Coordinates of C-alpha atoms in Angstrom, one line a residue:
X1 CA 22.3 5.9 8.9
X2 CA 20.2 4.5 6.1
X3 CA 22.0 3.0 2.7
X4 CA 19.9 3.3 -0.7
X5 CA 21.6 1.1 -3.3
X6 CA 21.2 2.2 -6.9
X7 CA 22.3 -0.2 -9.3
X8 CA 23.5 1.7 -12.8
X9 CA 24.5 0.9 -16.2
X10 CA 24.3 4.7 -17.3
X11 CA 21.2 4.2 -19.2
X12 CA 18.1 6.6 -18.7
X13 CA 16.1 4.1 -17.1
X14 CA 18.7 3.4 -14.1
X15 CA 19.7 7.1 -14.1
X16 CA 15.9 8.0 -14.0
X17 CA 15.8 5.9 -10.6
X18 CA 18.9 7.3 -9.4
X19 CA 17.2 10.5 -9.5
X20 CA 14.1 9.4 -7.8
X21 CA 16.8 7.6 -5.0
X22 CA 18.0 11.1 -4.9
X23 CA 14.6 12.6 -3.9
X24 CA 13.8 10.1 -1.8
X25 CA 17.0 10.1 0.2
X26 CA 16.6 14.4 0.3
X27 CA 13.4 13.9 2.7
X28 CA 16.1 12.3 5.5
X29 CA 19.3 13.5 5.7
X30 CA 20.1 10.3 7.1
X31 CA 20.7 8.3 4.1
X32 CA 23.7 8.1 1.7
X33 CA 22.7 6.8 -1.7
X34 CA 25.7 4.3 -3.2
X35 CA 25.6 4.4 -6.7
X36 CA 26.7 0.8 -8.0
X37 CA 27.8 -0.5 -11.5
X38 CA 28.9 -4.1 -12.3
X39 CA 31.1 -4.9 -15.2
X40 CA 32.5 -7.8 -16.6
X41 CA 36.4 -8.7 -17.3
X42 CA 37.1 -7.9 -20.4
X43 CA 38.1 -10.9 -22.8
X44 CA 40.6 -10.5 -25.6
X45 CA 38.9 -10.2 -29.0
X46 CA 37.0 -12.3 -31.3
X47 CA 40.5 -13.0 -33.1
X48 CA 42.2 -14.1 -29.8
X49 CA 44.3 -10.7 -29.7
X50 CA 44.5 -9.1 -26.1
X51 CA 42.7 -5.4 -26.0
X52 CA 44.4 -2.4 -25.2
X53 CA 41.6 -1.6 -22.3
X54 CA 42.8 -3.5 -19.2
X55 CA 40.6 -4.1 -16.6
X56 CA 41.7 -1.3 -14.9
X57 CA 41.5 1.1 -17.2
X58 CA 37.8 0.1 -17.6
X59 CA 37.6 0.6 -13.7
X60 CA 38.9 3.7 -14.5
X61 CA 36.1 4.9 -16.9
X62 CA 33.6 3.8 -15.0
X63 CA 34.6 5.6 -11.8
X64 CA 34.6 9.0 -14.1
X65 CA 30.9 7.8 -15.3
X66 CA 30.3 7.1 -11.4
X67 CA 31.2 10.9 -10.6
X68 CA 29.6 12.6 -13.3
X69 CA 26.5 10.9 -12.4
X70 CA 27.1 11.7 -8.5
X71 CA 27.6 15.6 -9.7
X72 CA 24.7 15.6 -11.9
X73 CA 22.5 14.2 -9.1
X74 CA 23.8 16.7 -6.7
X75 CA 22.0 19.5 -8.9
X76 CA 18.7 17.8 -7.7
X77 CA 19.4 17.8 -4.2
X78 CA 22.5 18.1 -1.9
X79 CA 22.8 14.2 -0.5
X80 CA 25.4 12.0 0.7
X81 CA 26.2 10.0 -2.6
X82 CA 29.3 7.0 -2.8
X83 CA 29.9 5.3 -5.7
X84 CA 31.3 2.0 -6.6
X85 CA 32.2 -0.1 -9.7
X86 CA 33.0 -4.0 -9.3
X87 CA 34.0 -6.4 -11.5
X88 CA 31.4 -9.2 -11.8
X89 CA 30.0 -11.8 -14.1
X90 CA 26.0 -11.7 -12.7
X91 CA 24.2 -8.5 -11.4
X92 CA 22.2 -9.6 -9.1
X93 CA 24.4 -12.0 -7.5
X94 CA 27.0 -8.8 -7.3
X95 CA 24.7 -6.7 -5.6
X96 CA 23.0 -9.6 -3.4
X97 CA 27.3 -10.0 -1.9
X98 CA 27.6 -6.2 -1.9
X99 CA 24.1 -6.1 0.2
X100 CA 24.9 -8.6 2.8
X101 CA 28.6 -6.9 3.4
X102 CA 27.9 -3.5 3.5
X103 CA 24.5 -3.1 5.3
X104 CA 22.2 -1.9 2.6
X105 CA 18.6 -1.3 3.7
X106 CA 17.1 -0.4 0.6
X107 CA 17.7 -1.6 -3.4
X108 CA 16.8 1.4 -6.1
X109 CA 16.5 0.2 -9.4
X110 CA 15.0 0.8 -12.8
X111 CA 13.1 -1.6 -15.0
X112 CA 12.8 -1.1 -18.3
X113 CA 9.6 -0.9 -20.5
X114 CA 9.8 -5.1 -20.8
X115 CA 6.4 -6.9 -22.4
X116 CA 5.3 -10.0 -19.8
X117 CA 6.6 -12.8 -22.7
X118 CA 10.0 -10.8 -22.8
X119 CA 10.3 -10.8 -18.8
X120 CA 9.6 -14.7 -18.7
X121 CA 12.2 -15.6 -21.4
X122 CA 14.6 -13.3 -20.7
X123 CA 13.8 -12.2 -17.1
X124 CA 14.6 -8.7 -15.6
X125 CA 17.6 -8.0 -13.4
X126 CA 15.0 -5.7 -10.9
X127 CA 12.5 -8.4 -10.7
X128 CA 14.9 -11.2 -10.0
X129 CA 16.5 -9.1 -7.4
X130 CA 13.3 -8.5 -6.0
X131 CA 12.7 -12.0 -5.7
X132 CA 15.7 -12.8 -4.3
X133 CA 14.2 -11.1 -1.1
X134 CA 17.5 -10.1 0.7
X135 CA 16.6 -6.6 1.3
X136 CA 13.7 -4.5 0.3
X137 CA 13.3 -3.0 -3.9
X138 CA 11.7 -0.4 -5.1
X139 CA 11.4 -0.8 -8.8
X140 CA 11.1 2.4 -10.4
X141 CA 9.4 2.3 -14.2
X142 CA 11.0 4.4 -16.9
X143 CA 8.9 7.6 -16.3
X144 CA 8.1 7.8 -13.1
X145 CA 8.8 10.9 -10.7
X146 CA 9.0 10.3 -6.9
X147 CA 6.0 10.7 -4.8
X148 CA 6.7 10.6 -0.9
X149 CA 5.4 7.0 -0.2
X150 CA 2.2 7.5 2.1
X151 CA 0.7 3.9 1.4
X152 CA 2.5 0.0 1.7
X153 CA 0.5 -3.5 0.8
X154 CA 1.8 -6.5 2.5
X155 CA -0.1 -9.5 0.6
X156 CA -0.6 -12.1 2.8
X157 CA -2.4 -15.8 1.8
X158 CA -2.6 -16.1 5.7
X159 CA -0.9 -19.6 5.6
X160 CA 2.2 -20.4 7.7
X161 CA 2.1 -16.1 8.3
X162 CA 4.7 -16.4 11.3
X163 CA 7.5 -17.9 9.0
X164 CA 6.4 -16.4 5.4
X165 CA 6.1 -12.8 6.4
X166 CA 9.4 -10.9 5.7
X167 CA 8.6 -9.3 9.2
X168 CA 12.4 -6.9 9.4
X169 CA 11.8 -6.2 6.0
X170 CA 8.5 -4.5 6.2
X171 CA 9.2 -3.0 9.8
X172 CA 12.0 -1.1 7.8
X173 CA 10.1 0.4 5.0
X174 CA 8.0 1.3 7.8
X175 CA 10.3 3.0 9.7
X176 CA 11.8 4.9 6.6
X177 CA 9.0 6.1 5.1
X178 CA 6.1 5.9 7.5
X179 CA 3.2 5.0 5.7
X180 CA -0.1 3.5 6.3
X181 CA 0.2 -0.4 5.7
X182 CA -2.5 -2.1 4.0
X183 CA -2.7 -6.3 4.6
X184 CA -4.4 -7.6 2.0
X185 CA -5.9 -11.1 1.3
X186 CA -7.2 -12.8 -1.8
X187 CA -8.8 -16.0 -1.4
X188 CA -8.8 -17.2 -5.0
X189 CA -11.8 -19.9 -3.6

């Protein structure tokens, strides 16, 4: 059985690649899609006086947000979709744990409309968890619709190829989607 992860905050950029996990995941019925939210403890407020959300309570809320999501995705197509909300303090460190624990083969995310200077000073949780390399991401922009997947590029500098080529990583998108792979080399001399 495959695992999509699709990490979520409930805004329409993740909830746009939710839906394109959702297509994706309807062309094998092998896959379940686990929908994933991180959120952080809740500190008391800016006057020192405790909240009346507990933690949770915030659990709670998310879990509802979790489901509604899972139903409205199910009006796209029927898949196998789990949900889960954790409490955490950094994203992409979450989801790297939640990987390596629960088998994940594939990461799902959205990434917002971000200019280049915006993504350097501030980063973007999809492209750091993309170089994090643990597992293979699809980063899906804001607008985009899912396309079966018919074509892969491995870039390749051709140095050290045996210990820099993420050779599991790539047989797996291979297997999933069976496209045609593309190497290519630039030689910037």
């Amino acid at each position: 059985m495959k695992k999509f992860l699709v990490p979520t905050d409930f805004s329409d950029t993740a909830k746009n690649a939710a839906r394109y996990a959702v297509e994706m995941a309807a062309t094998d019925r092998n896959t379940t899609i686990i929908l994933y939210n991180v959120f952080d403890r809740i500190a008391g407020g800016s006057d020192g006086s405790p909240l009346t959300e507990t933690d949770d309570d915030r659990k709670i809320i998310l879990n509802n947000a979790l489901a509604n999501l899972e139903i409205e995705l199910h009006e796209i197509a029927d898949v196998r979709i789990q949900y889960v909300a954790e409490e955490g303090s950094s994203l992409v460190e979450s989801i790297e744990r939640y990987i390596r624990h629960n088998g994940i083969d594939i990461v799902i995310m959205g990434i917002t409309g971000a200019t280049k200077l915006e993504q350097i000073f501030i980063g973007s949780n999809a492209l750091n968890m993309a170089r994090e390399g643990v597992c293979p991401v699809i980063i899906v922009p804001p607008e985009a619709r899912f396309k079966k997947i018919e074509n892969v590029v491995l870039l390749s500098d051709f140095k050290n190829v045996k210990s820099t080529t993420p050779v599991a990583q790539v047989q797996l998108v291979l297997d999933i989607f069976k496209p045609n792979l593309h190497i290519v080399n630039v030689d910037s001399e």
